[in-house]
Coordinates of C-alpha atoms and ligand atoms in Angstrom, one line a residue:
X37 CA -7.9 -54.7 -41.8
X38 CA -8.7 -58.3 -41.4
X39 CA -11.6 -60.1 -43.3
X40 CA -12.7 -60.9 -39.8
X41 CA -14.3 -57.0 -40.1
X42 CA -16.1 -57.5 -43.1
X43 CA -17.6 -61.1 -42.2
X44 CA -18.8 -59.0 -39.1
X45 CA -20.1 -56.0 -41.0
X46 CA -21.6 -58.2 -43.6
X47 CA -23.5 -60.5 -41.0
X48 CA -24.7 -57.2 -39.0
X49 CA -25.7 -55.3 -41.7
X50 CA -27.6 -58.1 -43.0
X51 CA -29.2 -58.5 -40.0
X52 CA -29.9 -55.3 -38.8
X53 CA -30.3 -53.4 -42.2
X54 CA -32.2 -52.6 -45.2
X55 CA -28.6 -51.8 -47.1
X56 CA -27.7 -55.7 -48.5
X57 CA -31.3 -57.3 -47.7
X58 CA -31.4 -60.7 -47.1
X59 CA -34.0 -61.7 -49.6
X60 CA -31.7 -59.9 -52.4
X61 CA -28.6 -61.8 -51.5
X62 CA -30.2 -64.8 -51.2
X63 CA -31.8 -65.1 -54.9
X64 CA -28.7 -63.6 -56.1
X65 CA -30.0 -60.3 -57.8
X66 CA -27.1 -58.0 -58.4
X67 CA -27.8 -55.0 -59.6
X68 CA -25.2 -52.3 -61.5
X69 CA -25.7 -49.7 -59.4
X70 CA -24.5 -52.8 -56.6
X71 CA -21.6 -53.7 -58.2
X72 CA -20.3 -50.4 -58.8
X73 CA -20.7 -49.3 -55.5
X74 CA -18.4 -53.0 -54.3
X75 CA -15.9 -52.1 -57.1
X76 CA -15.5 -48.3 -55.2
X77 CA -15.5 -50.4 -52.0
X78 CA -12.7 -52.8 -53.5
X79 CA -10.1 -49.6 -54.4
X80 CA -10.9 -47.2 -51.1
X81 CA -10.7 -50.3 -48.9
X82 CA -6.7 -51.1 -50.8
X83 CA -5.9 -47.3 -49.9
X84 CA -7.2 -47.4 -46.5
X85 CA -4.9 -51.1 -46.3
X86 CA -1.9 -50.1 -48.4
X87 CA -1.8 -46.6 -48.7
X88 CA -0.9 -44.3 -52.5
X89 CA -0.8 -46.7 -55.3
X90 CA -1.2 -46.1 -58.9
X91 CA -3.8 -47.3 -61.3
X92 CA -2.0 -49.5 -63.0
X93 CA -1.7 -51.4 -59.6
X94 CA -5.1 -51.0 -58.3
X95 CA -6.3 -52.6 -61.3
X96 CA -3.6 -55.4 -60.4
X97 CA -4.5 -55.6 -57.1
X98 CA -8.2 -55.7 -57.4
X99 CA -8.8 -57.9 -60.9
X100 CA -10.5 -54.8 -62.6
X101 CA -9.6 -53.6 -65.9
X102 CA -7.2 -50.3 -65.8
X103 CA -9.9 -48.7 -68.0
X104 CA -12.9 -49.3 -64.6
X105 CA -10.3 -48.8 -62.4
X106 CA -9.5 -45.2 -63.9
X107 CA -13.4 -44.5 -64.5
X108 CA -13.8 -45.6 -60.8
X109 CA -10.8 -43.3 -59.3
X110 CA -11.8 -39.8 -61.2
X111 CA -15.7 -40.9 -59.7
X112 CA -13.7 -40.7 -56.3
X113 CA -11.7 -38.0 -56.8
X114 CA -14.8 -35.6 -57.9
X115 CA -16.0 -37.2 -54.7
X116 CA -13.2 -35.6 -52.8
X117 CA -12.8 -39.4 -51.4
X118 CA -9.2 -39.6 -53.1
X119 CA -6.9 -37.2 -54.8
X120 CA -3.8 -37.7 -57.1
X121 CA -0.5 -37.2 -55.3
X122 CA 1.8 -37.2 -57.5
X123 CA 4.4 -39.7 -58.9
X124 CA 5.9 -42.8 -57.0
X125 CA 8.7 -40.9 -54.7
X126 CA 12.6 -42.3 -56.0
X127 CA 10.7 -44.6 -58.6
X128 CA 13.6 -45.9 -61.1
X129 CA 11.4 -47.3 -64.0
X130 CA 11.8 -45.8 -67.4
X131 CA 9.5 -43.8 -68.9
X132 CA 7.3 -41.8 -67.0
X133 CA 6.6 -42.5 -63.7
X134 CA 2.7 -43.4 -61.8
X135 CA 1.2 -41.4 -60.7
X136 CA -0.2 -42.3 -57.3
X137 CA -3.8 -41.9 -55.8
X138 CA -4.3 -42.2 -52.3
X139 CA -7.6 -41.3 -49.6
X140 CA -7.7 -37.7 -50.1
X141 CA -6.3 -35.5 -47.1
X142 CA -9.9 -33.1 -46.8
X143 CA -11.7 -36.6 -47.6
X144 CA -15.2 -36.4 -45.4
X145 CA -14.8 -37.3 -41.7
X146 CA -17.1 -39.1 -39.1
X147 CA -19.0 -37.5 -36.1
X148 CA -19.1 -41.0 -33.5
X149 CA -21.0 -40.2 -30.6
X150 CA -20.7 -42.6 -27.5
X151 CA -23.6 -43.1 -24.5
X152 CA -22.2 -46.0 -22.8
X153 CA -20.1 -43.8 -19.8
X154 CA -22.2 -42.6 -17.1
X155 CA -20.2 -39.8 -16.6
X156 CA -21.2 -38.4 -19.8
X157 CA -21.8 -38.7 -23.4
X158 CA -18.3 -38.1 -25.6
X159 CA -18.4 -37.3 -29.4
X160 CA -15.5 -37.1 -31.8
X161 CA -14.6 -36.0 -35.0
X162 CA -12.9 -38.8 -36.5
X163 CA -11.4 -39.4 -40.5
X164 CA -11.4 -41.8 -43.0
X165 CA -8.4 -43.8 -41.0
X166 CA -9.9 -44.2 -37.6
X167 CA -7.5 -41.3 -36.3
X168 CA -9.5 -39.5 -33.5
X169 CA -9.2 -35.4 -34.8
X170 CA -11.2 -33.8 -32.0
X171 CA -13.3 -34.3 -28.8
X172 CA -16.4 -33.5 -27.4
X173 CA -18.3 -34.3 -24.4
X174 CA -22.4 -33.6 -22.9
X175 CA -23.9 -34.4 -19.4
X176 CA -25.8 -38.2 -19.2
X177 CA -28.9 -37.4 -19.4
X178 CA -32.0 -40.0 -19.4
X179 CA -35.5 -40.3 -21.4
X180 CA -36.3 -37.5 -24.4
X181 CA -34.0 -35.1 -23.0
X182 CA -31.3 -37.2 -24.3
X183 CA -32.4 -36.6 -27.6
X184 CA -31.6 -33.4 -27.2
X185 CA -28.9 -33.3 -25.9
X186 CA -27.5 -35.7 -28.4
X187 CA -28.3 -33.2 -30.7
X188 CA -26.4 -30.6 -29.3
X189 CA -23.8 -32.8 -28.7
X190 CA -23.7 -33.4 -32.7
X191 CA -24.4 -30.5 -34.2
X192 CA -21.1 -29.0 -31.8
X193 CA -18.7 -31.8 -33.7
X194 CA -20.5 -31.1 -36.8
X195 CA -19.6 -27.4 -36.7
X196 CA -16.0 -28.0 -36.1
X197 CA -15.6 -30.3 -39.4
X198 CA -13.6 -28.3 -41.6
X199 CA -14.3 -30.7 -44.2
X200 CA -17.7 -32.4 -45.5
X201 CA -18.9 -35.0 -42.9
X202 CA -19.7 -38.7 -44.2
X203 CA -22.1 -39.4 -41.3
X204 CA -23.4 -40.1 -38.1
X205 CA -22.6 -42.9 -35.6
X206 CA -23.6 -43.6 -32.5
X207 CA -22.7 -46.4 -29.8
X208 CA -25.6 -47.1 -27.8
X209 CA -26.4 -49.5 -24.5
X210 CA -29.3 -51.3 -25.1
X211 CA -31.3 -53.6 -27.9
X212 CA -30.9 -51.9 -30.9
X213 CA -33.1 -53.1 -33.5
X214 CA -33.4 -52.1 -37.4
X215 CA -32.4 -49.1 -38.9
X216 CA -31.5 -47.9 -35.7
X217 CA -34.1 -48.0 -33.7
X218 CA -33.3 -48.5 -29.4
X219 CA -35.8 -51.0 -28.9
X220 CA -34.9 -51.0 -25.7
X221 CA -32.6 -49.0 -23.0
X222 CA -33.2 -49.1 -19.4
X223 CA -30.5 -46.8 -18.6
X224 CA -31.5 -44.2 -20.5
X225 CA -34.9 -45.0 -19.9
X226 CA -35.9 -45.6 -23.8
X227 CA -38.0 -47.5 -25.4
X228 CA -39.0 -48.5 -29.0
X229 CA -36.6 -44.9 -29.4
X230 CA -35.9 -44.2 -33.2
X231 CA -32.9 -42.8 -32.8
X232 CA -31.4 -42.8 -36.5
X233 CA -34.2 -41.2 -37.5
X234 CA -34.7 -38.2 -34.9
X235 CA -30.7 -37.4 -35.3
X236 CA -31.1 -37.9 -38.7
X237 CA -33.9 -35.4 -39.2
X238 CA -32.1 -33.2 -36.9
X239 CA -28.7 -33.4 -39.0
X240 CA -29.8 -34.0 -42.0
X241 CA -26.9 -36.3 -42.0
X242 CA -27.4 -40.5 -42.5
X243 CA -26.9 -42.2 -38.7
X244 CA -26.2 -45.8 -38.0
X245 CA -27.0 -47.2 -34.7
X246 CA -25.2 -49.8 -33.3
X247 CA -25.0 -51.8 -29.2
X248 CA -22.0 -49.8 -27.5
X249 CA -20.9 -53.0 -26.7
X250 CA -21.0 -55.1 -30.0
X251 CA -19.0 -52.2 -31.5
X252 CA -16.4 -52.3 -28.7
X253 CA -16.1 -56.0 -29.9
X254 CA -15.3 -55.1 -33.2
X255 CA -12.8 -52.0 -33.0
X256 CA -11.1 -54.0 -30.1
X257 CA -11.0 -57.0 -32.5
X258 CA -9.8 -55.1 -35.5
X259 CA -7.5 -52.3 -34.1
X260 CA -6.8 -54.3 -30.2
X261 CA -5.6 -57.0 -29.2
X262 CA -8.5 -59.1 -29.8
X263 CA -9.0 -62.6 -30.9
X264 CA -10.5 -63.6 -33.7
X265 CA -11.4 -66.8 -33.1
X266 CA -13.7 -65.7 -30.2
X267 CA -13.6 -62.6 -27.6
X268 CA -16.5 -61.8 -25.1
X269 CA -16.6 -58.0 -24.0
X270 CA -18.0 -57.0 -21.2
X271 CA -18.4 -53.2 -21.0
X272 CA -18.8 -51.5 -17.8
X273 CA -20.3 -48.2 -17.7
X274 CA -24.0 -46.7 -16.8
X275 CA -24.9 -49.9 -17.1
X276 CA -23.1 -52.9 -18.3
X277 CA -23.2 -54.9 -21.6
X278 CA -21.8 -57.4 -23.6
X279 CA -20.5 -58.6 -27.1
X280 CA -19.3 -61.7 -28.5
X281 CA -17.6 -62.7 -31.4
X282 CA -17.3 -66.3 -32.9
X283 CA -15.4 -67.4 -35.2
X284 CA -14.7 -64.0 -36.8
X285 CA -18.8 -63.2 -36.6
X286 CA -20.5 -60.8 -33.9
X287 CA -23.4 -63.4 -32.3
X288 CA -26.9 -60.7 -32.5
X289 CA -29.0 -63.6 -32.2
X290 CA -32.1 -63.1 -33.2
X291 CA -33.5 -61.1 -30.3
X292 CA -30.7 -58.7 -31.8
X293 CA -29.6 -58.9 -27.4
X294 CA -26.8 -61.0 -27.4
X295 CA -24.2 -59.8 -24.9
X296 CA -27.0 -58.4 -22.3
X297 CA -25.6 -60.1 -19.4
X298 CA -26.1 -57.1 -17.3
X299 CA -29.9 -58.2 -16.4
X300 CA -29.2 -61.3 -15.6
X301 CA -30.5 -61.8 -11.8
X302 CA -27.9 -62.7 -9.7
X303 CA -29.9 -62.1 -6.6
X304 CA -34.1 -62.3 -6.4
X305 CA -34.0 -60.1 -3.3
X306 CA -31.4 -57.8 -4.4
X307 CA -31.2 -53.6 -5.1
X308 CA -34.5 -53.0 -7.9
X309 CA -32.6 -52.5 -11.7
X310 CA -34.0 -50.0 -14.2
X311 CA -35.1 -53.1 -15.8
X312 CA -38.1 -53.5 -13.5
X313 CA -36.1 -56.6 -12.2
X314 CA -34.3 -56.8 -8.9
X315 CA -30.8 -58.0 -8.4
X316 CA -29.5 -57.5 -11.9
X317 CA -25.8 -58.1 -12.4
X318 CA -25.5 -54.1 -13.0
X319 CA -27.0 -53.4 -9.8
X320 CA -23.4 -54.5 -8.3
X321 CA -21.6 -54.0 -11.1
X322 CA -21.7 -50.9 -12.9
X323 CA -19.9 -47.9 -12.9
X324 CA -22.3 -46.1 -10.3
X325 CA -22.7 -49.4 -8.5
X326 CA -18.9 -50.0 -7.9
X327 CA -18.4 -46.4 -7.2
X328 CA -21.2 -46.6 -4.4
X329 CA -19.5 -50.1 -2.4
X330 CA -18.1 -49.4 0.5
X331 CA -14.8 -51.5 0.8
X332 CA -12.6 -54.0 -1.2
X333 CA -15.2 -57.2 0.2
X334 CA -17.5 -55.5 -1.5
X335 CA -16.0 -55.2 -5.0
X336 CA -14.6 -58.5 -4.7
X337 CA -18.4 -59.8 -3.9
X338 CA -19.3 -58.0 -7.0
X339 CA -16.4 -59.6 -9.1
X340 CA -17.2 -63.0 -7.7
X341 CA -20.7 -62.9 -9.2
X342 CA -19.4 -61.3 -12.6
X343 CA -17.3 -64.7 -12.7
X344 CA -20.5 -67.0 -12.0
X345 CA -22.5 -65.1 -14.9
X346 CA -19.4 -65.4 -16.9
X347 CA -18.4 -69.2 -16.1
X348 CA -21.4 -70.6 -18.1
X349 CA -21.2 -68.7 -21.3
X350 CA -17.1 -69.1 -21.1
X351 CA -17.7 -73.0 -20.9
X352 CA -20.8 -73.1 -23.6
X353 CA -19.1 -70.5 -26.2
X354 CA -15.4 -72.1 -25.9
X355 CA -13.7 -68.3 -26.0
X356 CA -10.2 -67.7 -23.8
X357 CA -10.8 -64.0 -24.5
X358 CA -12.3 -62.1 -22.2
X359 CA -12.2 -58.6 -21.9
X360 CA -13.5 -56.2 -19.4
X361 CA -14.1 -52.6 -20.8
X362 CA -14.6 -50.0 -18.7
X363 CA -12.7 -47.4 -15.7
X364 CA -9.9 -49.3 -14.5
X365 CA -9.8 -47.6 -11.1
X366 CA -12.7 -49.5 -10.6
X367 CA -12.2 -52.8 -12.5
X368 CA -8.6 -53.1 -11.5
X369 CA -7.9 -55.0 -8.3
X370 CA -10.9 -57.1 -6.1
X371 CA -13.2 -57.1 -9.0
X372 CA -11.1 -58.5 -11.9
X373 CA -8.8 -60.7 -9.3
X374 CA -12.4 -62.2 -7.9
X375 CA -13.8 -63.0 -11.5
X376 CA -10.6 -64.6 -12.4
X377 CA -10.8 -66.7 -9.3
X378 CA -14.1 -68.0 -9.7
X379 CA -14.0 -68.7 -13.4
X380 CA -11.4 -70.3 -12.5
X381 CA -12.5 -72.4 -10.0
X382 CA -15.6 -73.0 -11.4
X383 CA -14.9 -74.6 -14.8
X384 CA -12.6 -77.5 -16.4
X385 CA -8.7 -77.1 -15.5
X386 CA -8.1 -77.4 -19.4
X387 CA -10.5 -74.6 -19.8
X388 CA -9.3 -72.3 -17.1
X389 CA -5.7 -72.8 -17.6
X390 CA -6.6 -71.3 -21.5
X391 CA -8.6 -68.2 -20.7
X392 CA -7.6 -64.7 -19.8
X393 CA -9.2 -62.1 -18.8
X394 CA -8.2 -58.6 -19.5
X395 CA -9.0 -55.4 -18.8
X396 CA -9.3 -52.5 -21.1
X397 CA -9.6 -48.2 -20.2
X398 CA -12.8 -46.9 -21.1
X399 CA -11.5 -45.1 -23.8
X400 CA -12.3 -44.3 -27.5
X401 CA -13.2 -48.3 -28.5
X402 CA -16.6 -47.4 -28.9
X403 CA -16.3 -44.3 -31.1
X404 CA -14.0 -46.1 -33.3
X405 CA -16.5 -48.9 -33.4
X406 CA -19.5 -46.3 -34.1
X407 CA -17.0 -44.4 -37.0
X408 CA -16.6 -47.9 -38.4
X409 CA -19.8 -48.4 -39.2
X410 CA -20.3 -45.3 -40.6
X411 CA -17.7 -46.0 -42.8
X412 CA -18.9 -49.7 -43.8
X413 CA -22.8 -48.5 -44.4
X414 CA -21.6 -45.4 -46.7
X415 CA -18.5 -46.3 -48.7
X416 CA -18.5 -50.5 -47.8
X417 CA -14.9 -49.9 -46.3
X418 CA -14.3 -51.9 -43.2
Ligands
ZN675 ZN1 -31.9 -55.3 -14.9

């Protein structure tokens, strides 16, 4: 896992949380129960890298005494977070060999729930390693409703866990704003929605609540093909969104909406948005949008403007990344060819000749982005 993740995690939680406040890191207060909590972090996070390893080299690995380190791992084990697998296979040292700890095999698993398709809402079961162990899927459905229906959706991937379940996480479009609250979702026709808390009460289960696109960003840029030094994602779906990374840092800002290119007004007199705006970007380009054009000039007209919108933030940010998430029978062909074209032609030959744009299925990026926070807010793993 690169540090990229955890500079990402760190900033976001930071921003966005009450779990490391600001004001504590920033006068340097450290309590025990803090630093215990890293030192757990420190070992799971070298089993989740590395795999088995014994004591003896966990405390290597991680500068803490073998005494902690053994302290720390029979905490984990009565956990059920890691188990004792026995010694080193073919080990030749004399004496007796290690014994090995690794991430237990019935360690708790993650329910991710992603909203971002408009052809549904998709949940998964997922473990401790990201590996995706069973799927789910509910209608789209817009204002309270979807609450419920959430719900449902949750409490269905709940009841297949065979093991304990860590927590919930769901990828959202939308302004998400502390503690998981939706400040904002015109697709789904929220506003000010507390969504960690209803699922929350509802699961009795802890939810974190992060942009469907920002944790796109982040899986892509930890498990894809991402690069670090700066990627813009534009997700296609209902609606469409954004995320940006810099530097190895997902960009919030502090309107907490940095990415939300899909309001921007490409034309005053244009289609009305569920913004309240007319002309939005995601009037021509989202999922249903593309869907509902009638030919290839059409799609290419949407791609063109994608490319304007693009060209700006491109030239301003400096990224060569881009990557457009989303169905590829709709993405592929006039609409990606057209924004390549015009971002092209519309910025510095050094520039252009440096960025790419990609294209990416609409697949399970955003609930390995959603399990990833889960994972980060309740055992600091990234
Ligand atoms: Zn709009």
């Amino acid at each position: 896992m690169t540090g990229y993740l955890l500079v990402w995690f760190t900033y976001y939680v930071t921003q966005t949380t009450t779990v490391l406040p600001r004001r504590q890191r920033a006068t340097g207060t450290v309590r025990p129960a803090d630093t215990r909590r890293h030192h757990r972090a420190v070992l799971l996070q070298h089993l989740v890298d590395h795999g088995a390893t014994s004591r003896a080299d966990l405390a290597r690995e991680s500068g803490l005494t073998r005494v902690t380190v053994s302290d720390l791992v029979a905490e984990l084990i009565n956990d059920e977070l890691v188990t004792d697998i026995g010694p080193r296979p073919g080990g030749t040292r004399v004496g007796k060999p290690a014994t090995l700890v690794d991430i237990a095999e019935h360690s708790p698993v993650i329910v991710a729930i992603d909203l971002s398709d408009d052809t549904g809402f998709t949940g998964a079961l997922i473990d401790l390693s990201g590996s995706v162990l069973h799927h789910d899927q509910a209608e789209f459905t817009r204002g309270t409703a979807a609450l419920d229906v959430i719900a449902d959706l949750t409490a269905r991937i709940i009841a297949t866990a065979s093991r304990p379940v860590l927590g919930v996480g769901v990828g959202t479009p939308g302004i998400v704003g502390t503690d998981g609250h939706v400040l904002q979702a015109p697709n789904l026709q929220w506003e000010n929605v507390d969504l960690a808390a209803d699922l929350g009460r509802r699961t009795g289960l802890p939810v974190s609540v992060g942009n469907d696109a920002n944790l796109a960003t982040v899986a892509e840029c930890a498990f894809g093909e991402g690069d670090d030094a700066g990627l813009l994602m534009i997700t296609v779906g209902q609606g469409v969104g954004g995320g940006i990374c810099i530097d190895g840092a997902s960009v919030t800002g502090p309107l907490l909406s940095a990415g939300e290119i899909g309001h921007v007004v490409v034309d005053p007199d244009g289609a009305d948005c569920a913004c309240g705006n007319r002309g939005c970007l995601e009037t021509f380009l989202s999922a249903p949008a593309l869907r509902a054009l009638p030919d290839t000039d059409a799609r290419a007209h949407a791609g063109r403007l994608l490319g304007s919108v693009l060209t700006p933030i491109v030239t301003t940010l400096g990224i060569a990344d881009v990557v457009l998430h989303g169905p590829t029978e709709l993405l592929d062909g006039p609409v990606l060819d057209a924004a390549r074209e015009t971002l092209a032609r519309q910025t510095l030959p050094f520039v252009a000749r440096k960025i790419r744009i990609r294209l990416i299925a609409h697949d399970d990026l955003v609930l390995t982005g959603a399990a990833a926070l889960v994972r980060f807010r309740e055992l600091g793993v990234v």
